Short mmCIF file of C-alpha atoms and ligand atoms in Angstrom, two decimals:
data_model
loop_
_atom_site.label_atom_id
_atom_site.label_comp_id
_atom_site.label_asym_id
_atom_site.label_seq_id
_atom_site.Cartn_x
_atom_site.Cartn_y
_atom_site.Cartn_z
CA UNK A 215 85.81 16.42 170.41
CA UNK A 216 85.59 12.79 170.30
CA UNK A 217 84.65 10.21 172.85
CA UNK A 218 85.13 6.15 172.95
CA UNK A 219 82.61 4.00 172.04
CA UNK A 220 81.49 2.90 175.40
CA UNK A 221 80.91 6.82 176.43
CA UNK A 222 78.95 7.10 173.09
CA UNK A 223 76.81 3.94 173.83
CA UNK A 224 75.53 5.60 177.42
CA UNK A 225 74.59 8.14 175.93
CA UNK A 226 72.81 6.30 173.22
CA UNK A 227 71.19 4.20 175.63
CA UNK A 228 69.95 7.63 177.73
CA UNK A 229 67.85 8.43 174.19
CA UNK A 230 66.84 5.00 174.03
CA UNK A 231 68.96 3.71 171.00
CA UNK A 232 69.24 -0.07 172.18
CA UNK A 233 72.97 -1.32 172.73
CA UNK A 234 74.21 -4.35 173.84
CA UNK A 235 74.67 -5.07 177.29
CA UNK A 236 78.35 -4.30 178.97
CA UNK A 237 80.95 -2.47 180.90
CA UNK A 238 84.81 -1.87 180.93
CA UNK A 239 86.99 -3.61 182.88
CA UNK A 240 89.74 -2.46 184.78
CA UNK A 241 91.54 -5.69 184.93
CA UNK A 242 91.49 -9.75 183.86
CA UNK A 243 89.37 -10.50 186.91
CA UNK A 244 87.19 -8.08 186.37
CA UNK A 245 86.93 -9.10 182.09
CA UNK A 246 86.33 -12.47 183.55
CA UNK A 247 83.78 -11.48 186.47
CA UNK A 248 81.87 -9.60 184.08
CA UNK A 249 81.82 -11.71 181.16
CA UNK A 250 80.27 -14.61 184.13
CA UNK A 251 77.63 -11.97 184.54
CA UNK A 252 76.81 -12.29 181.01
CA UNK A 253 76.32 -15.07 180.75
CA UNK A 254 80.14 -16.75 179.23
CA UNK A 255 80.32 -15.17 176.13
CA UNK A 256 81.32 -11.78 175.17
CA UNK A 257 83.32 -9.46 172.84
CA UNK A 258 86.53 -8.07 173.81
CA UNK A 259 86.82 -4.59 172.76
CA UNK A 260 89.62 -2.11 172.75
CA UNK A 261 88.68 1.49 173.51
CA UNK A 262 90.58 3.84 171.33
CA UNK A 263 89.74 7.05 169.38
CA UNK A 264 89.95 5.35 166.42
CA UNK A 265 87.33 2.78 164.10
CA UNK A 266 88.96 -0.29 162.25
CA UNK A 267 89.62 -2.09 165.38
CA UNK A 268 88.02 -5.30 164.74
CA UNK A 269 90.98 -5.83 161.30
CA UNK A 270 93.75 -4.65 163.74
CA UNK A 271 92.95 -6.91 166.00
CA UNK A 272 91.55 -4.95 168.93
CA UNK A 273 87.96 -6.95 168.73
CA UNK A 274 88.15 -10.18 169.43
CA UNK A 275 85.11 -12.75 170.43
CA UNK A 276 85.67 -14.61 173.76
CA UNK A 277 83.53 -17.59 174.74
CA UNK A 278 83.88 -18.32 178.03
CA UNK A 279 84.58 -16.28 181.06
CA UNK A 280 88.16 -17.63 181.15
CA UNK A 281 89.06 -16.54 177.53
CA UNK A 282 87.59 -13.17 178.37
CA UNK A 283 90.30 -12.80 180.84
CA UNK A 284 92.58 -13.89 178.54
CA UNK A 285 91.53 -11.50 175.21
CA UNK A 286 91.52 -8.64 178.20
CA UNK A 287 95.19 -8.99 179.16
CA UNK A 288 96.22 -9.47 175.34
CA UNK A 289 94.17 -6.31 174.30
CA UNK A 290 94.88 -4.06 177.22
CA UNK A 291 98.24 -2.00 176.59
CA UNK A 292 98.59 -3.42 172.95
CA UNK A 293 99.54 -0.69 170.30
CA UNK A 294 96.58 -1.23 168.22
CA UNK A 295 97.53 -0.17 164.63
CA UNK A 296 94.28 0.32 162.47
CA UNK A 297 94.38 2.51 158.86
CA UNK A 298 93.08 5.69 161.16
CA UNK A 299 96.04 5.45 163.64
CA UNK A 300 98.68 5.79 161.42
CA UNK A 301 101.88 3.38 161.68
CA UNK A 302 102.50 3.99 164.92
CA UNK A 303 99.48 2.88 166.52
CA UNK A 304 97.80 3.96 169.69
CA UNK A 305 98.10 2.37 173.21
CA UNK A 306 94.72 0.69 174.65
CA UNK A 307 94.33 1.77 178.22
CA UNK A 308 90.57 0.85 178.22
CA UNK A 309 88.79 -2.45 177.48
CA UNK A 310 85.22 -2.76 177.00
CA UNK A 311 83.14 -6.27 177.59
CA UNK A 312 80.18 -6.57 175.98
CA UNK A 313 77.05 -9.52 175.64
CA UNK A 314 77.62 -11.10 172.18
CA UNK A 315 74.92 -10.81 169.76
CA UNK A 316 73.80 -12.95 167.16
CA UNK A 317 74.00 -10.45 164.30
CA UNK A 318 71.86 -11.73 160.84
CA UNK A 319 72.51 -8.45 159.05
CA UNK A 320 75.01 -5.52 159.61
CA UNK A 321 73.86 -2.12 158.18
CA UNK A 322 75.17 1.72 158.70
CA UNK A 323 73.43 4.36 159.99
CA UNK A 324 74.79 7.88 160.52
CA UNK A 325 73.29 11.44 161.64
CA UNK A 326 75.94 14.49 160.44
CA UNK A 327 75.67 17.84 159.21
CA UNK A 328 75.88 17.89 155.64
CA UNK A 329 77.61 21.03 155.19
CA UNK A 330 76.38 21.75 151.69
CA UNK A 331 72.79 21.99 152.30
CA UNK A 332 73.68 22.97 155.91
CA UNK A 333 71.24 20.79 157.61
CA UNK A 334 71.22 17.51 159.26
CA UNK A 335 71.51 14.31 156.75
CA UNK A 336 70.61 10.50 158.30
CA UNK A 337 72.40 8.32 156.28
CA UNK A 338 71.86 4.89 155.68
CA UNK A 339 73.34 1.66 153.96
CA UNK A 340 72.94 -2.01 154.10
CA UNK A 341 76.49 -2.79 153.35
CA UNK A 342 77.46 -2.05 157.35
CA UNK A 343 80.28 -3.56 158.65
CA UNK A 344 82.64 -2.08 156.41
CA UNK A 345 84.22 1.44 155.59
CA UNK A 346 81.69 3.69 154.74
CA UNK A 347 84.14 6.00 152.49
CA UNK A 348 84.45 2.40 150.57
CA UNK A 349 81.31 1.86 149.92
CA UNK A 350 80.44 5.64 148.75
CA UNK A 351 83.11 5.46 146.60
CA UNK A 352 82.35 2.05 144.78
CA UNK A 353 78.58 2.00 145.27
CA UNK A 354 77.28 5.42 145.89
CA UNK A 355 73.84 4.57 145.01
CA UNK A 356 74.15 2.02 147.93
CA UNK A 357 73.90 4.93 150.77
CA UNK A 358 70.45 6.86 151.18
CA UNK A 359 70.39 10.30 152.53
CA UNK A 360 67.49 11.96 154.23
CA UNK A 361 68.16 15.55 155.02
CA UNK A 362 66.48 17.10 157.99
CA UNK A 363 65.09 20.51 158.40
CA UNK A 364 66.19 21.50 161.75
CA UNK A 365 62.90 23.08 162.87
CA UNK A 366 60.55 20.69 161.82
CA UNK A 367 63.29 18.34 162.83
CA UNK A 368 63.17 14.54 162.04
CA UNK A 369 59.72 12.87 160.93
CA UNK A 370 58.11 9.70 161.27
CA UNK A 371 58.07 9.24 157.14
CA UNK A 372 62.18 9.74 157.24
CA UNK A 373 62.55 6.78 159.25
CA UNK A 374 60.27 4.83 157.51
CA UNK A 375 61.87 5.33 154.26
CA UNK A 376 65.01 4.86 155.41
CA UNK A 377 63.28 1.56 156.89
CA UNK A 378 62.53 0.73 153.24
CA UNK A 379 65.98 1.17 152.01
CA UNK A 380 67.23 -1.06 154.26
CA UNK A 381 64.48 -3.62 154.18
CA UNK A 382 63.68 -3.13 157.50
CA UNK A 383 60.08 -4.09 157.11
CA UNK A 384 57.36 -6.01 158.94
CA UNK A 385 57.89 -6.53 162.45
CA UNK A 386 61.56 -4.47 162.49
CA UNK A 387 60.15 -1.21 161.34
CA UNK A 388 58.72 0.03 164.44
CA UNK A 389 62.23 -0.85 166.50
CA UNK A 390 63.73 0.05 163.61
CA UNK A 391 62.43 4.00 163.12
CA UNK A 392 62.24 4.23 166.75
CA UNK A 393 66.20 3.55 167.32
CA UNK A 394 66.66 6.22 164.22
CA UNK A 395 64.20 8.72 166.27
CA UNK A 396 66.49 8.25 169.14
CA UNK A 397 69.61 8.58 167.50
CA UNK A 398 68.41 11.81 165.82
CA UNK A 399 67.47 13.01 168.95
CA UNK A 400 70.97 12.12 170.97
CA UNK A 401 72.72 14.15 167.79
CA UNK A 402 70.53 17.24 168.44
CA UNK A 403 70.51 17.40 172.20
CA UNK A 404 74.62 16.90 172.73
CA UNK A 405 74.85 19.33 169.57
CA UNK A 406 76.96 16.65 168.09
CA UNK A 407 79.09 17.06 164.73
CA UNK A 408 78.59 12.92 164.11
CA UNK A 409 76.60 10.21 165.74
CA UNK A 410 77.52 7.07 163.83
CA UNK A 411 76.59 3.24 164.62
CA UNK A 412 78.82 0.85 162.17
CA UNK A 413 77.59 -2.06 162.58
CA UNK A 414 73.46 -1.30 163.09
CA UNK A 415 72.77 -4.85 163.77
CA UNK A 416 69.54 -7.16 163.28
CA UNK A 417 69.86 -10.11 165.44
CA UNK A 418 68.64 -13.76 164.89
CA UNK A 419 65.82 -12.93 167.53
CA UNK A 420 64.55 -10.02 165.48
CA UNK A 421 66.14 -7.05 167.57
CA UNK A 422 67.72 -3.75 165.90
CA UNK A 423 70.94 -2.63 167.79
CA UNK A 424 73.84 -0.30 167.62
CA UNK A 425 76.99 -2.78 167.72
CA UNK A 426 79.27 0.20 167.31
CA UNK A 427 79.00 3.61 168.30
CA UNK A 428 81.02 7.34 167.39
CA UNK A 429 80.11 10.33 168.41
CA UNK A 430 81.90 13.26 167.53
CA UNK A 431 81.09 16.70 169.29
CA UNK A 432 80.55 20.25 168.28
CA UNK A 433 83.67 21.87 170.24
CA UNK A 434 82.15 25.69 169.86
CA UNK A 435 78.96 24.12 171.70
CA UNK A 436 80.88 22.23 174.64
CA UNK A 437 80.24 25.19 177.07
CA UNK A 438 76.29 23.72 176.92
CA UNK A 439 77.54 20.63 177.89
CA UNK A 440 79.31 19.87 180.87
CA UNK A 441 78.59 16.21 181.07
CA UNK A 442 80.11 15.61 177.46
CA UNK A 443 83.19 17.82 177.93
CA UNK A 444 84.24 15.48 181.35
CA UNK A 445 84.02 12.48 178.64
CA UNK A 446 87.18 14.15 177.31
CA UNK A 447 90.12 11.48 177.05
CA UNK A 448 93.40 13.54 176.54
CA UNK A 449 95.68 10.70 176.50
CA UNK A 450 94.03 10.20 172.61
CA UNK A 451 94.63 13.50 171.54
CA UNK A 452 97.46 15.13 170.13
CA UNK A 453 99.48 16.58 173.22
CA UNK A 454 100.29 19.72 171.92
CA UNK A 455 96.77 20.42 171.17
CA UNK A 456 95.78 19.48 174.70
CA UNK A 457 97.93 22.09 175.72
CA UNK A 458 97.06 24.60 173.51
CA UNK A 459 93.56 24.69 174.62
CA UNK A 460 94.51 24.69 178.31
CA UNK A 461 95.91 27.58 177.43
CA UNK A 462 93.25 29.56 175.80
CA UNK A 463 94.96 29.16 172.33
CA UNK A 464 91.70 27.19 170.71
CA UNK A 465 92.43 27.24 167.13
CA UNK A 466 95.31 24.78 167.16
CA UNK A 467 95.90 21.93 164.50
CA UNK A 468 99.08 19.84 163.94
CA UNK A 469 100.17 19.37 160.43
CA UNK A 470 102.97 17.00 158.63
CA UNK A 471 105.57 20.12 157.28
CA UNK A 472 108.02 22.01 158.92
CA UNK A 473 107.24 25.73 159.04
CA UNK A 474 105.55 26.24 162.46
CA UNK A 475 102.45 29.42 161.65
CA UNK A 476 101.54 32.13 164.12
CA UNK A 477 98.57 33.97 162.85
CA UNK A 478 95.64 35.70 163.91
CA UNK A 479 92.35 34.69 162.27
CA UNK A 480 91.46 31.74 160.67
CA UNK A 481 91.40 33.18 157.14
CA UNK A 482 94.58 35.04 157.40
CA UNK A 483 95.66 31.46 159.12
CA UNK A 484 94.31 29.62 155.60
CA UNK A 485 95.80 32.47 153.54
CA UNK A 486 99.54 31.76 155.34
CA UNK A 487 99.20 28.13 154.59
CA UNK A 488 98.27 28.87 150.69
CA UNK A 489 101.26 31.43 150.35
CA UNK A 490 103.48 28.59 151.94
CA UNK A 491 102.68 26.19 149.82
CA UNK A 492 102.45 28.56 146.67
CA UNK A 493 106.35 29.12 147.83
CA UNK A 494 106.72 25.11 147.84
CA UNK A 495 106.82 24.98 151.42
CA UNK A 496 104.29 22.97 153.92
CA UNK A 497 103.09 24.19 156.96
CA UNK A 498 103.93 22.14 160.64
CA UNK A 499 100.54 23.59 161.99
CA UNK A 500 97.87 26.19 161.75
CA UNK A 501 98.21 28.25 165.26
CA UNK A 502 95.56 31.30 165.69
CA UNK A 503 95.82 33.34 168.62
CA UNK A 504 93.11 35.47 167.27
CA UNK A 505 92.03 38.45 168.60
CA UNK A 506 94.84 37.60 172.04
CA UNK A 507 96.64 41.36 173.26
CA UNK A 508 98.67 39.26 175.91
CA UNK A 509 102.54 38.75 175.76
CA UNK A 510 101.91 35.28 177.84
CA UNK A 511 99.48 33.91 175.12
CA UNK A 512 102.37 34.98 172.28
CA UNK A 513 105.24 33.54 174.34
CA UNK A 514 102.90 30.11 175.12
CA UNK A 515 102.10 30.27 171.18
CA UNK A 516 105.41 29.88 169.88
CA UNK A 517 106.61 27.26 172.72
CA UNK A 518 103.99 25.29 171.78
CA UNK A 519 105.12 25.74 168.00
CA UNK A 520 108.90 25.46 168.78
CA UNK A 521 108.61 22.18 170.56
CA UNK A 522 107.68 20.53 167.30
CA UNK A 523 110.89 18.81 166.36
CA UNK A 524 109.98 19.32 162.74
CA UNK A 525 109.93 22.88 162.77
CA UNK A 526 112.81 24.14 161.48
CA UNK A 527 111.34 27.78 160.70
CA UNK A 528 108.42 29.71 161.81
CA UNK A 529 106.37 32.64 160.12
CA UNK A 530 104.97 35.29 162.24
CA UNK A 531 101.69 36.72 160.25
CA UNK A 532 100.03 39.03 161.99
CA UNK A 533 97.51 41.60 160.68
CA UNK A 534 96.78 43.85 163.89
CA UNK A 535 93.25 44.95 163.66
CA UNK A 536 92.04 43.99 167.61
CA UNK A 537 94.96 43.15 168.29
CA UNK A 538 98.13 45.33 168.49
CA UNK A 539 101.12 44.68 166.89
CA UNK A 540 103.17 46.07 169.66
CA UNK A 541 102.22 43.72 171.83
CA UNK A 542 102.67 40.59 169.59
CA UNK A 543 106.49 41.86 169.06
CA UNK A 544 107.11 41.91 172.89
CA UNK A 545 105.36 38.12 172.72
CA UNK A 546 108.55 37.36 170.02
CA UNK A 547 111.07 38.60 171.78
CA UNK A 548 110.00 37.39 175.10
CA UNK A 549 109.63 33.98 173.71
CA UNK A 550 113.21 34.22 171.90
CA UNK A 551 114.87 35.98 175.43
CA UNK A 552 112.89 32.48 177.30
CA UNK A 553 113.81 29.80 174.98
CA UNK A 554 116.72 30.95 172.56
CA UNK A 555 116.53 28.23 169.98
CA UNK A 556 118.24 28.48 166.56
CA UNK A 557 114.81 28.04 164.80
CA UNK A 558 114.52 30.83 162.59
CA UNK A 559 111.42 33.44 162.98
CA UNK A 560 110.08 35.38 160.27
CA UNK A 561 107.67 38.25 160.68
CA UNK A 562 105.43 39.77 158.74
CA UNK A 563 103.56 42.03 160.82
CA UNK A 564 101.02 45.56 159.70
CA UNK A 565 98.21 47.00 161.13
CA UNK A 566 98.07 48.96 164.72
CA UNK A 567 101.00 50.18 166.20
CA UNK A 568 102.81 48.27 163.18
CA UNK A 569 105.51 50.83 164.16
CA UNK A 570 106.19 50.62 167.63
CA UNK A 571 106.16 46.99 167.05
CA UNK A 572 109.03 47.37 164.54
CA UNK A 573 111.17 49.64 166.72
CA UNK A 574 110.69 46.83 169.33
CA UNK A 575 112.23 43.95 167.28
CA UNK A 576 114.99 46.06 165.51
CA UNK A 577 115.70 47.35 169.24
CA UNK A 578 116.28 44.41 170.60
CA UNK A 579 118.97 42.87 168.94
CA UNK A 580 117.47 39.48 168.03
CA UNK A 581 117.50 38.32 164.21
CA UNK A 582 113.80 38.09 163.44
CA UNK A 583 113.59 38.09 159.52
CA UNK A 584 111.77 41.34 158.33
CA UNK A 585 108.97 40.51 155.53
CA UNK A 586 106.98 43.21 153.33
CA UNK A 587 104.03 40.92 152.42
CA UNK A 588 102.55 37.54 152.60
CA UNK A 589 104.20 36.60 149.59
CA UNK A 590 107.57 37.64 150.75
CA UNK A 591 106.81 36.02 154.08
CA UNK A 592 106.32 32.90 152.91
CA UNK A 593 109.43 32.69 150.17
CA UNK A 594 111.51 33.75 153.10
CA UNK A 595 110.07 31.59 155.87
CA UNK A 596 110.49 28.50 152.70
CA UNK A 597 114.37 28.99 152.01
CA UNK A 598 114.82 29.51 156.29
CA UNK A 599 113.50 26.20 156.52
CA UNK A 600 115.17 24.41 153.51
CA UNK A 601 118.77 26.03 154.81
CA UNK A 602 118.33 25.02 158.21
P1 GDP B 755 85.57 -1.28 164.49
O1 GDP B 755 86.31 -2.32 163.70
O2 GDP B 755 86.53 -0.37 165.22
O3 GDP B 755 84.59 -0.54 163.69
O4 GDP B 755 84.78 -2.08 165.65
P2 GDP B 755 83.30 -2.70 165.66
O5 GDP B 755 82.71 -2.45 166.99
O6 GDP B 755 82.49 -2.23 164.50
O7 GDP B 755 83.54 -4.27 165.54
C1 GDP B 755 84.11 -4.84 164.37
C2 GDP B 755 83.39 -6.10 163.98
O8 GDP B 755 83.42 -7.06 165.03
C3 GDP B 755 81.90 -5.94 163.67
O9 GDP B 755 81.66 -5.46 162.36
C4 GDP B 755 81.38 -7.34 163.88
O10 GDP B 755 81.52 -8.07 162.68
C5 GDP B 755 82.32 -7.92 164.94
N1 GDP B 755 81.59 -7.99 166.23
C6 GDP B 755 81.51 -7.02 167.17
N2 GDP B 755 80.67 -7.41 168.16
C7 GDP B 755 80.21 -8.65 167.83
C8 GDP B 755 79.29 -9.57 168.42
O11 GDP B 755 78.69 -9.33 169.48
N3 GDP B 755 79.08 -10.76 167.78
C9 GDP B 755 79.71 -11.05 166.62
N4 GDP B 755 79.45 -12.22 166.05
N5 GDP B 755 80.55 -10.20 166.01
C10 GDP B 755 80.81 -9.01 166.60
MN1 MN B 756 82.62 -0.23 163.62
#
């Protein structure tokens, strides 16, 4: 789960990593009211679930009350297009007006789990201010890595020589390896996935501050966490996602192709999208019910699936091990008997009660395309696509 950067700089400043001072506004007398209470100038900021505001012009530097009233009413409601939005952009319902800072240096510093080593990595750069993939890419030797062992968690001599890296020395290494202590310690406690401050900033007055802040969350951990979960800003996430996990149906991800999946498990789930493609296919999305023995969740699956407008076919691959085959069939044919559309369903289906499951389909009349095998399921969901 994500969360804007205003939600991740509270929580920042709760661990003590220093941020600048601000608040969002609702309206253009309230950008202007609050920009007077700091003091004239501020930065306008667009709250969106995406970075690369500042080139798409959703950051923009105000320097007077009056022009933060102004930079409010042009942000708010723009479709900000950045290179993580995609072309159509994403609507700015929240504005955020901040002190501005006289930054001397922009740097990066991240906390993530490096999945390789499976263990927390800090990662630092003094190239901040730009894309991070850019700069691994061109300079790799310009990002430093220290990787974290979990129990002994994050030492005093890690921040210092990340502190060195970034020539962070004399009187900025103590504010310095404290604000990476307390960014360390923000990632572990809200069992984040990312905590990431692009720009780190050293100001003219010798402070160390996050001008930017991401945090991305562990969604199997959100039970723990309450306070992050009510963070949660649907109108940024893809609507048929939302509604798959209102529905129970957690393992949900929208893709670019046309052949909608219904699977249980996410390896048969990555197996299905291999075969598809192997068949020169691409899946619409990756839909796991898992272990679900409940008609409702089946029939809510495939709505969710068949409202795609790209999906013009839709591949049923079921193995039944918890769950019974039986059971998924009635979930088809419900679904079909609730919303007959023309999109074509292909089933693949073994395991328990593979039988009774078959009677059930051939029974009721509807023309669900029979597979043998993955392989077969896949060819056949590819040319019910490509004819439709
Ligand atoms: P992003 O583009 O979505 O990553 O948004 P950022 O919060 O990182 O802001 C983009 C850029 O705006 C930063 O890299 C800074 O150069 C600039 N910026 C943001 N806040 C301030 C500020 O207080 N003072 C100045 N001078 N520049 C700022
Ligand atoms: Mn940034």
């Amino acid at each position: 789960m994500k969360v804007h950067e205003y939600q991740a700089k509270q929580i920042f400043a709760e661990f003590g990593v220093p941020v600048p001072k601000g608040r969002v506004a609702r309206d253009a007398d309230e950008a202007r009211a609050i920009a007077q209470e700091l003091g004239g100038k501020v930065v306008v900021k667009a709250q969106i679930h995406a970075g690369g505001r500042g080139k798409g012009g959703g950051v923009k530097l105000a320097n007077s009350p009056e022009e933060a009233a102004q930079r409010f009413s042009e942000i708010s409601g723009m479709q900000l297009v950045t290179h993580q939005t995609g072309p159509q952009g994403q609507r700015v319902k929240t504005v955020l007006i901040e002190e501005q800072m006289p930054i001397e240096r922009e740097l990066y510093l991240a906390v993530l789990i490096d999945g390789a080593a499976g263990r927390p990595v800090m990662m630092a750069s003094a190239a901040g201010g730009m894309e991070i993939e850019e700069v691994a890419a061109r300079t790799p030797e310009a990002i430093h890595r220290v990787t974290v062992d979990a129990v002994t968690g994050f030492q005093p001599h890690h921040a210092r020589e990340l502190a060195f890296a970034l020539d962070l020395t004399g009187p900025l290494m103590k504010p310095a390896t404290q604000l990476m202590s307390a960014l360390y310690a923000a990632f572990v406690a809200k069992d984040a996935s990312l905590a990431e401050i692009n720009p780190l900033v050293v100001t003219s007055d010798g402070r160390v501050l996050a001008l930017d802040a991401k945090m991305n969350f562990d969604d199997n951990a959100l039970f723990r966490h309450p306070e992050v979960e009510a963070l949660r800003d649907k109108d940024e996430e893809d609507p048929s996602e939302v509604e798959a996990s209102e529905k129970g149906i957690s393992n949900f991800i929208k893709l670019d192709g046309n052949i909608g999946c219904l699977v249980n498990g996410a390896g048969l789930a990555m197996a299905t999208m291999d075969s598809i493609k192997f068949a020169g296919g691409e899946p619409a999305n990756f839909l796991d019910i898992a272990t679900a023995n409940d008609v409702n969740k089946v029939v809510d699956a495939l709505k969710i699936i068949a409202r795609d407008p790209n999906v013009k076919a839709i591949l049923v691959n079921i193995f039944g091990g918890m769950a019974r085959v039986d059971v998924i069939a009635q979930g088809i044919i419900e679904a079909q008997r609730q919303m007959p559309t023309a999109i074509p369903v292909v089933a693949r289906l073994a395991g328990t009660n593979v039988e009774e499951g078959e009677r059930l389909i051939r029974e009721s009349g509807l023309p669900v395309i029979r597979a043998d095998d993955l392989g077969d399921a896949a060819k056949k969901a590819v040319e019910a696509a490509r004819a439709a």
